[in-house]
Structure formats: C-alpha cells, structure tokens
C-alpha cells in the first residue's frame, strides 16, 4: 500500500533511546506533516470501518481508548470520526476520581495504568489505540482495564508493530498495525 510506505518513510529511528541497546521508533514526525497525519488517521479509520466494525457483534465502536501518552494524540481524532467517546488510560495517580488499575511489565521495567471507573459501560465495544506495540504489556494492561469495567475490546490498533517481539500474542482481541517493523 502506498500510504503505508509513505508513512514508513517518515518514521525516524533513534539508537540507544531510552537506554543503550534500544532502537526507538519515533512516529512524531508524522504529526509534524499535516498530509502524513491525515493519511495515518484516514488509514486507521478506514481499517476500523471496513474490517473491524463489520466483524464485531454490535457493528459499531462505542469507545476508543488511548494509552498514555501517544495514544492521546490519535485516539480522540479517531473517536470523533467514528462518533465514539474517547477514554484515556493514564499512569497511576494522574486521573481524578475513582479508578481501576492494572500493573504490567514493559520492555524496560514495571508500571501501572489507570482508567476512571465510570469511563466504560458494560457491553460497550472498545478499540484500544497506541503508537507502538513491542512486548504487548501496556496494551494488555489497557485491555484488562476495559474488561474490569465490562467493556468488550474488539481490536487493538497500533501505528508500529515490532514484529520479532510478538506482543500481539498476549492480547485478548485481534491487533492491527499500520507498519510492521522487522528488527
């Protein structure tokens, strides 16, 4: 697909970030280019409306969940285009009110996510979005939060997937990534 190749050409790699031995794939240059940003959002929305929704039980997306922090950059736009609500998943202690939490292991340490306990209603169809999937720990934790509130995750969406880590294997729903990075 031409749009995937185009987006892949814009992503930058930063060696030894955030620590030695990690090659960080940076999607932020896409946001600095309005055409690339629109291409990304249109690609993801088209995937959801043509592939995800027709296969779902409710035939719609009720909630788009975005992971802290880059999921916040694309999640609200996708939610708006779908006529769905947007729900943020934040690091522990960043959200007011009653919250549910889940702890997970990342590529370089442990962390916890939270979601406000009234953010998703039982039975609602949910799509979870983030910029990248590596080991799948943070996405899995977001899925656990959705499940704790009674929501149904119908798909996980990522801009980039680091293929060799096979993070999608720990998820409870199908996963889609725009760009599959091999190394």
PDB file of C-alpha atoms in Angstrom:
ATOM      1  CA  UNK A   1       0.000   0.000   0.000  1.00  0.00           C
ATOM      2  CA  UNK A   2       1.314   3.400  -0.970  1.00  0.00           C
ATOM      3  CA  UNK A   3       0.062   5.070   2.221  1.00  0.00           C
ATOM      4  CA  UNK A   4       1.905   2.562   4.432  1.00  0.00           C
ATOM      5  CA  UNK A   5       5.160   3.027   2.510  1.00  0.00           C
ATOM      6  CA  UNK A   6       4.698   6.795   2.710  1.00  0.00           C
ATOM      7  CA  UNK A   7       4.180   6.734   6.490  1.00  0.00           C
ATOM      8  CA  UNK A   8       7.077   4.327   6.977  1.00  0.00           C
ATOM      9  CA  UNK A   9       9.387   6.726   5.132  1.00  0.00           C
ATOM     10  CA  UNK A  10       8.589   9.471   7.673  1.00  0.00           C
ATOM     11  CA  UNK A  11       9.257   7.489  10.865  1.00  0.00           C
ATOM     12  CA  UNK A  12      12.692   8.038  12.446  1.00  0.00           C
ATOM     13  CA  UNK A  13      14.873   5.647  14.437  1.00  0.00           C
ATOM     14  CA  UNK A  14      16.874   6.842  17.460  1.00  0.00           C
ATOM     15  CA  UNK A  15      19.599   4.441  18.602  1.00  0.00           C
ATOM     16  CA  UNK A  16      20.161   3.778  22.312  1.00  0.00           C
ATOM     17  CA  UNK A  17      16.996   5.545  23.450  1.00  0.00           C
ATOM     18  CA  UNK A  18      15.620   5.483  26.142  1.00  0.00           C
ATOM     19  CA  UNK A  19      18.563   3.289  27.112  1.00  0.00           C
ATOM     20  CA  UNK A  20      21.512   1.584  25.475  1.00  0.00           C
ATOM     21  CA  UNK A  21      20.540  -1.256  23.162  1.00  0.00           C
ATOM     22  CA  UNK A  22      17.027   0.060  22.409  1.00  0.00           C
ATOM     23  CA  UNK A  23      16.269   1.470  18.956  1.00  0.00           C
ATOM     24  CA  UNK A  24      13.379   3.890  19.455  1.00  0.00           C
ATOM     25  CA  UNK A  25      10.964   4.188  16.536  1.00  0.00           C
ATOM     26  CA  UNK A  26       9.674   7.773  16.535  1.00  0.00           C
ATOM     27  CA  UNK A  27       6.293   8.432  14.935  1.00  0.00           C
ATOM     28  CA  UNK A  28       6.207  12.113  15.955  1.00  0.00           C
ATOM     29  CA  UNK A  29       7.468  13.327  12.532  1.00  0.00           C
ATOM     30  CA  UNK A  30       4.138  12.094  11.124  1.00  0.00           C
ATOM     31  CA  UNK A  31       2.344  14.619  13.352  1.00  0.00           C
ATOM     32  CA  UNK A  32       4.502  17.459  12.042  1.00  0.00           C
ATOM     33  CA  UNK A  33       3.372  16.759   8.477  1.00  0.00           C
ATOM     34  CA  UNK A  34      -0.347  17.506   8.019  1.00  0.00           C
ATOM     35  CA  UNK A  35      -0.626  15.283   4.923  1.00  0.00           C
ATOM     36  CA  UNK A  36       1.074  12.371   6.688  1.00  0.00           C
ATOM     37  CA  UNK A  37      -1.059  12.856   9.811  1.00  0.00           C
ATOM     38  CA  UNK A  38      -4.252  12.878   7.740  1.00  0.00           C
ATOM     39  CA  UNK A  39      -3.043   9.798   5.846  1.00  0.00           C
ATOM     40  CA  UNK A  40      -2.481   7.968   9.131  1.00  0.00           C
ATOM     41  CA  UNK A  41      -5.865   8.858  10.616  1.00  0.00           C
ATOM     42  CA  UNK A  42      -7.714   8.064   7.378  1.00  0.00           C
ATOM     43  CA  UNK A  43      -5.915   4.721   7.101  1.00  0.00           C
ATOM     44  CA  UNK A  44      -6.849   3.733  10.663  1.00  0.00           C
ATOM     45  CA  UNK A  45     -10.478   4.887  10.382  1.00  0.00           C
ATOM     46  CA  UNK A  46     -10.860   3.070   7.058  1.00  0.00           C
ATOM     47  CA  UNK A  47      -9.488  -0.104   8.624  1.00  0.00           C
ATOM     48  CA  UNK A  48     -11.921   0.156  11.549  1.00  0.00           C
ATOM     49  CA  UNK A  49     -14.973   0.869   9.379  1.00  0.00           C
ATOM     50  CA  UNK A  50     -14.175  -1.682   6.668  1.00  0.00           C
ATOM     51  CA  UNK A  51     -12.608  -4.524   8.684  1.00  0.00           C
ATOM     52  CA  UNK A  52     -13.222  -4.206  12.427  1.00  0.00           C
ATOM     53  CA  UNK A  53     -16.821  -2.987  12.641  1.00  0.00           C
ATOM     54  CA  UNK A  54     -18.304  -5.491  10.147  1.00  0.00           C
ATOM     55  CA  UNK A  55     -16.792  -8.374  12.167  1.00  0.00           C
ATOM     56  CA  UNK A  56     -17.977  -7.026  15.533  1.00  0.00           C
ATOM     57  CA  UNK A  57     -21.104  -8.175  17.329  1.00  0.00           C
ATOM     58  CA  UNK A  58     -22.558  -4.672  17.846  1.00  0.00           C
ATOM     59  CA  UNK A  59     -21.462  -3.398  14.397  1.00  0.00           C
ATOM     60  CA  UNK A  60     -20.089  -0.197  15.892  1.00  0.00           C
ATOM     61  CA  UNK A  61     -17.383   1.231  18.117  1.00  0.00           C
ATOM     62  CA  UNK A  62     -18.692   2.838  21.299  1.00  0.00           C
ATOM     63  CA  UNK A  63     -15.367   3.822  22.878  1.00  0.00           C
ATOM     64  CA  UNK A  64     -11.832   4.491  21.678  1.00  0.00           C
ATOM     65  CA  UNK A  65      -9.283   4.008  24.467  1.00  0.00           C
ATOM     66  CA  UNK A  66      -5.934   5.786  24.062  1.00  0.00           C
ATOM     67  CA  UNK A  67      -2.820   4.837  26.003  1.00  0.00           C
ATOM     68  CA  UNK A  68      -0.677   7.411  27.801  1.00  0.00           C
ATOM     69  CA  UNK A  69       0.744   9.364  26.058  1.00  0.00           C
ATOM     70  CA  UNK A  70       0.944   8.885  22.287  1.00  0.00           C
ATOM     71  CA  UNK A  71      -2.426   7.146  22.157  1.00  0.00           C
ATOM     72  CA  UNK A  72      -3.809  10.527  23.264  1.00  0.00           C
ATOM     73  CA  UNK A  73      -2.553  12.074  20.021  1.00  0.00           C
ATOM     74  CA  UNK A  74      -4.507   9.840  17.645  1.00  0.00           C
ATOM     75  CA  UNK A  75      -7.289   8.368  19.811  1.00  0.00           C
ATOM     76  CA  UNK A  76      -9.513  11.451  20.147  1.00  0.00           C
ATOM     77  CA  UNK A  77      -9.418  12.126  16.400  1.00  0.00           C
ATOM     78  CA  UNK A  78     -10.352   8.527  15.595  1.00  0.00           C
ATOM     79  CA  UNK A  79     -13.128   8.624  18.200  1.00  0.00           C
ATOM     80  CA  UNK A  80     -14.550  11.820  16.720  1.00  0.00           C
ATOM     81  CA  UNK A  81     -14.551  10.384  13.209  1.00  0.00           C
ATOM     82  CA  UNK A  82     -16.332   7.242  14.443  1.00  0.00           C
ATOM     83  CA  UNK A  83     -18.878   9.075  16.620  1.00  0.00           C
ATOM     84  CA  UNK A  84     -17.458   7.276  19.660  1.00  0.00           C
ATOM     85  CA  UNK A  85     -16.315   8.506  23.047  1.00  0.00           C
ATOM     86  CA  UNK A  86     -12.628   8.788  23.933  1.00  0.00           C
ATOM     87  CA  UNK A  87     -11.267   7.367  27.183  1.00  0.00           C
ATOM     88  CA  UNK A  88      -7.673   7.934  28.304  1.00  0.00           C
ATOM     89  CA  UNK A  89      -5.584   5.330  30.089  1.00  0.00           C
ATOM     90  CA  UNK A  90      -3.055   7.122  32.296  1.00  0.00           C
ATOM     91  CA  UNK A  91      -0.154   6.226  34.502  1.00  0.00           C
ATOM     92  CA  UNK A  92      -1.082   5.681  38.159  1.00  0.00           C
ATOM     93  CA  UNK A  93      -2.061   8.826  40.076  1.00  0.00           C
ATOM     94  CA  UNK A  94      -2.764  11.042  37.036  1.00  0.00           C
ATOM     95  CA  UNK A  95      -6.567  10.717  36.888  1.00  0.00           C
ATOM     96  CA  UNK A  96      -9.054  12.199  39.401  1.00  0.00           C
ATOM     97  CA  UNK A  97     -11.868  10.243  40.995  1.00  0.00           C
ATOM     98  CA  UNK A  98     -12.401   6.520  41.446  1.00  0.00           C
ATOM     99  CA  UNK A  99     -10.146   4.468  39.142  1.00  0.00           C
ATOM    100  CA  UNK A 100      -9.410   0.858  38.270  1.00  0.00           C
ATOM    101  CA  UNK A 101      -5.781  -0.129  37.786  1.00  0.00           C
ATOM    102  CA  UNK A 102      -3.603  -2.768  36.143  1.00  0.00           C
ATOM    103  CA  UNK A 103       0.135  -3.387  36.537  1.00  0.00           C
ATOM    104  CA  UNK A 104       2.321  -4.608  33.689  1.00  0.00           C
ATOM    105  CA  UNK A 105       5.908  -5.285  32.665  1.00  0.00           C
ATOM    106  CA  UNK A 106       7.372  -3.113  29.919  1.00  0.00           C
ATOM    107  CA  UNK A 107      10.466  -3.633  27.815  1.00  0.00           C
ATOM    108  CA  UNK A 108      12.483  -1.795  30.446  1.00  0.00           C
ATOM    109  CA  UNK A 109      10.631  -2.040  33.807  1.00  0.00           C
ATOM    110  CA  UNK A 110       7.259  -2.324  35.574  1.00  0.00           C
ATOM    111  CA  UNK A 111       4.468   0.273  35.515  1.00  0.00           C
ATOM    112  CA  UNK A 112       0.767   0.716  36.297  1.00  0.00           C
ATOM    113  CA  UNK A 113      -2.116   2.125  34.284  1.00  0.00           C
ATOM    114  CA  UNK A 114      -5.436   3.511  35.477  1.00  0.00           C
ATOM    115  CA  UNK A 115      -8.808   4.314  33.963  1.00  0.00           C
ATOM    116  CA  UNK A 116     -11.699   6.163  35.593  1.00  0.00           C
ATOM    117  CA  UNK A 117     -14.171   3.585  36.858  1.00  0.00           C
ATOM    118  CA  UNK A 118     -17.179   5.161  35.112  1.00  0.00           C
ATOM    119  CA  UNK A 119     -15.481   5.600  31.719  1.00  0.00           C
ATOM    120  CA  UNK A 120     -16.863   2.466  30.017  1.00  0.00           C
ATOM    121  CA  UNK A 121     -20.280   0.884  30.424  1.00  0.00           C
ATOM    122  CA  UNK A 122     -20.775  -2.897  30.479  1.00  0.00           C
ATOM    123  CA  UNK A 123     -21.115  -4.328  26.975  1.00  0.00           C
ATOM    124  CA  UNK A 124     -19.673  -1.344  25.127  1.00  0.00           C
ATOM    125  CA  UNK A 125     -17.475  -2.128  22.105  1.00  0.00           C
ATOM    126  CA  UNK A 126     -13.958  -0.775  22.531  1.00  0.00           C
ATOM    127  CA  UNK A 127     -10.970  -0.169  20.260  1.00  0.00           C
ATOM    128  CA  UNK A 128      -7.635   0.417  22.018  1.00  0.00           C
ATOM    129  CA  UNK A 129      -5.042   2.609  20.254  1.00  0.00           C
ATOM    130  CA  UNK A 130      -1.370   3.329  20.821  1.00  0.00           C
ATOM    131  CA  UNK A 131       1.625   4.318  18.765  1.00  0.00           C
ATOM    132  CA  UNK A 132       3.629   1.111  19.093  1.00  0.00           C
ATOM    133  CA  UNK A 133       3.405  -2.486  20.246  1.00  0.00           C
ATOM    134  CA  UNK A 134       6.587  -4.195  21.385  1.00  0.00           C
ATOM    135  CA  UNK A 135       6.098  -6.836  24.094  1.00  0.00           C
ATOM    136  CA  UNK A 136       2.391  -6.016  24.426  1.00  0.00           C
ATOM    137  CA  UNK A 137       2.487  -5.330  28.175  1.00  0.00           C
ATOM    138  CA  UNK A 138       0.931  -1.870  28.163  1.00  0.00           C
ATOM    139  CA  UNK A 139      -1.752  -2.807  25.620  1.00  0.00           C
ATOM    140  CA  UNK A 140      -2.609  -5.933  27.619  1.00  0.00           C
ATOM    141  CA  UNK A 141      -2.979  -3.804  30.772  1.00  0.00           C
ATOM    142  CA  UNK A 142      -5.340  -1.444  28.924  1.00  0.00           C
ATOM    143  CA  UNK A 143      -7.381  -4.448  27.807  1.00  0.00           C
ATOM    144  CA  UNK A 144      -7.576  -5.634  31.413  1.00  0.00           C
ATOM    145  CA  UNK A 145      -8.943  -2.236  32.452  1.00  0.00           C
ATOM    146  CA  UNK A 146     -11.611  -2.393  29.729  1.00  0.00           C
ATOM    147  CA  UNK A 147     -12.538  -5.893  30.869  1.00  0.00           C
ATOM    148  CA  UNK A 148     -12.739  -4.840  34.549  1.00  0.00           C
ATOM    149  CA  UNK A 149     -15.358  -2.259  33.580  1.00  0.00           C
ATOM    150  CA  UNK A 150     -17.334  -4.767  31.491  1.00  0.00           C
ATOM    151  CA  UNK A 151     -16.353  -3.416  28.076  1.00  0.00           C
ATOM    152  CA  UNK A 152     -15.507  -5.656  25.124  1.00  0.00           C
ATOM    153  CA  UNK A 153     -12.264  -4.964  23.297  1.00  0.00           C
ATOM    154  CA  UNK A 154     -12.887  -5.679  19.616  1.00  0.00           C
ATOM    155  CA  UNK A 155      -9.436  -4.660  18.365  1.00  0.00           C
ATOM    156  CA  UNK A 156      -6.079  -3.150  19.276  1.00  0.00           C
ATOM    157  CA  UNK A 157      -4.657  -0.609  16.817  1.00  0.00           C
ATOM    158  CA  UNK A 158      -1.031   0.476  16.548  1.00  0.00           C
ATOM    159  CA  UNK A 159       0.914   2.687  14.197  1.00  0.00           C
ATOM    160  CA  UNK A 160       4.018   0.482  14.513  1.00  0.00           C
ATOM    161  CA  UNK A 161       4.498  -3.159  15.491  1.00  0.00           C
ATOM    162  CA  UNK A 162       7.914  -4.589  16.335  1.00  0.00           C
ATOM    163  CA  UNK A 163       7.292  -7.995  14.774  1.00  0.00           C
ATOM    164  CA  UNK A 164      10.000 -10.134  16.369  1.00  0.00           C
ATOM    165  CA  UNK A 165       8.712  -9.397  19.891  1.00  0.00           C
ATOM    166  CA  UNK A 166       5.262 -10.863  19.050  1.00  0.00           C
ATOM    167  CA  UNK A 167       3.465  -8.613  21.529  1.00  0.00           C
ATOM    168  CA  UNK A 168       0.097  -9.278  19.921  1.00  0.00           C
ATOM    169  CA  UNK A 169       0.194 -12.851  21.285  1.00  0.00           C
ATOM    170  CA  UNK A 170      -0.651 -11.685  24.813  1.00  0.00           C
ATOM    171  CA  UNK A 171      -3.704  -9.646  23.749  1.00  0.00           C
ATOM    172  CA  UNK A 172      -7.331 -10.722  24.183  1.00  0.00           C
ATOM    173  CA  UNK A 173      -8.551  -9.412  20.800  1.00  0.00           C
ATOM    174  CA  UNK A 174      -7.184  -9.062  17.264  1.00  0.00           C
ATOM    175  CA  UNK A 175      -4.451  -6.483  16.661  1.00  0.00           C
ATOM    176  CA  UNK A 176      -3.751  -4.328  13.615  1.00  0.00           C
ATOM    177  CA  UNK A 177      -0.653  -2.279  12.941  1.00  0.00           C
ATOM    178  CA  UNK A 178      -0.086   0.085  10.033  1.00  0.00           C
ATOM    179  CA  UNK A 179       3.668  -0.547   9.900  1.00  0.00           C
ATOM    180  CA  UNK A 180       5.320  -3.874  10.716  1.00  0.00           C
ATOM    181  CA  UNK A 181       8.942  -3.288  11.734  1.00  0.00           C
ATOM    182  CA  UNK A 182      11.093  -6.404  11.380  1.00  0.00           C
ATOM    183  CA  UNK A 183      14.094  -5.563  13.585  1.00  0.00           C
TER     184      UNK A 183
END
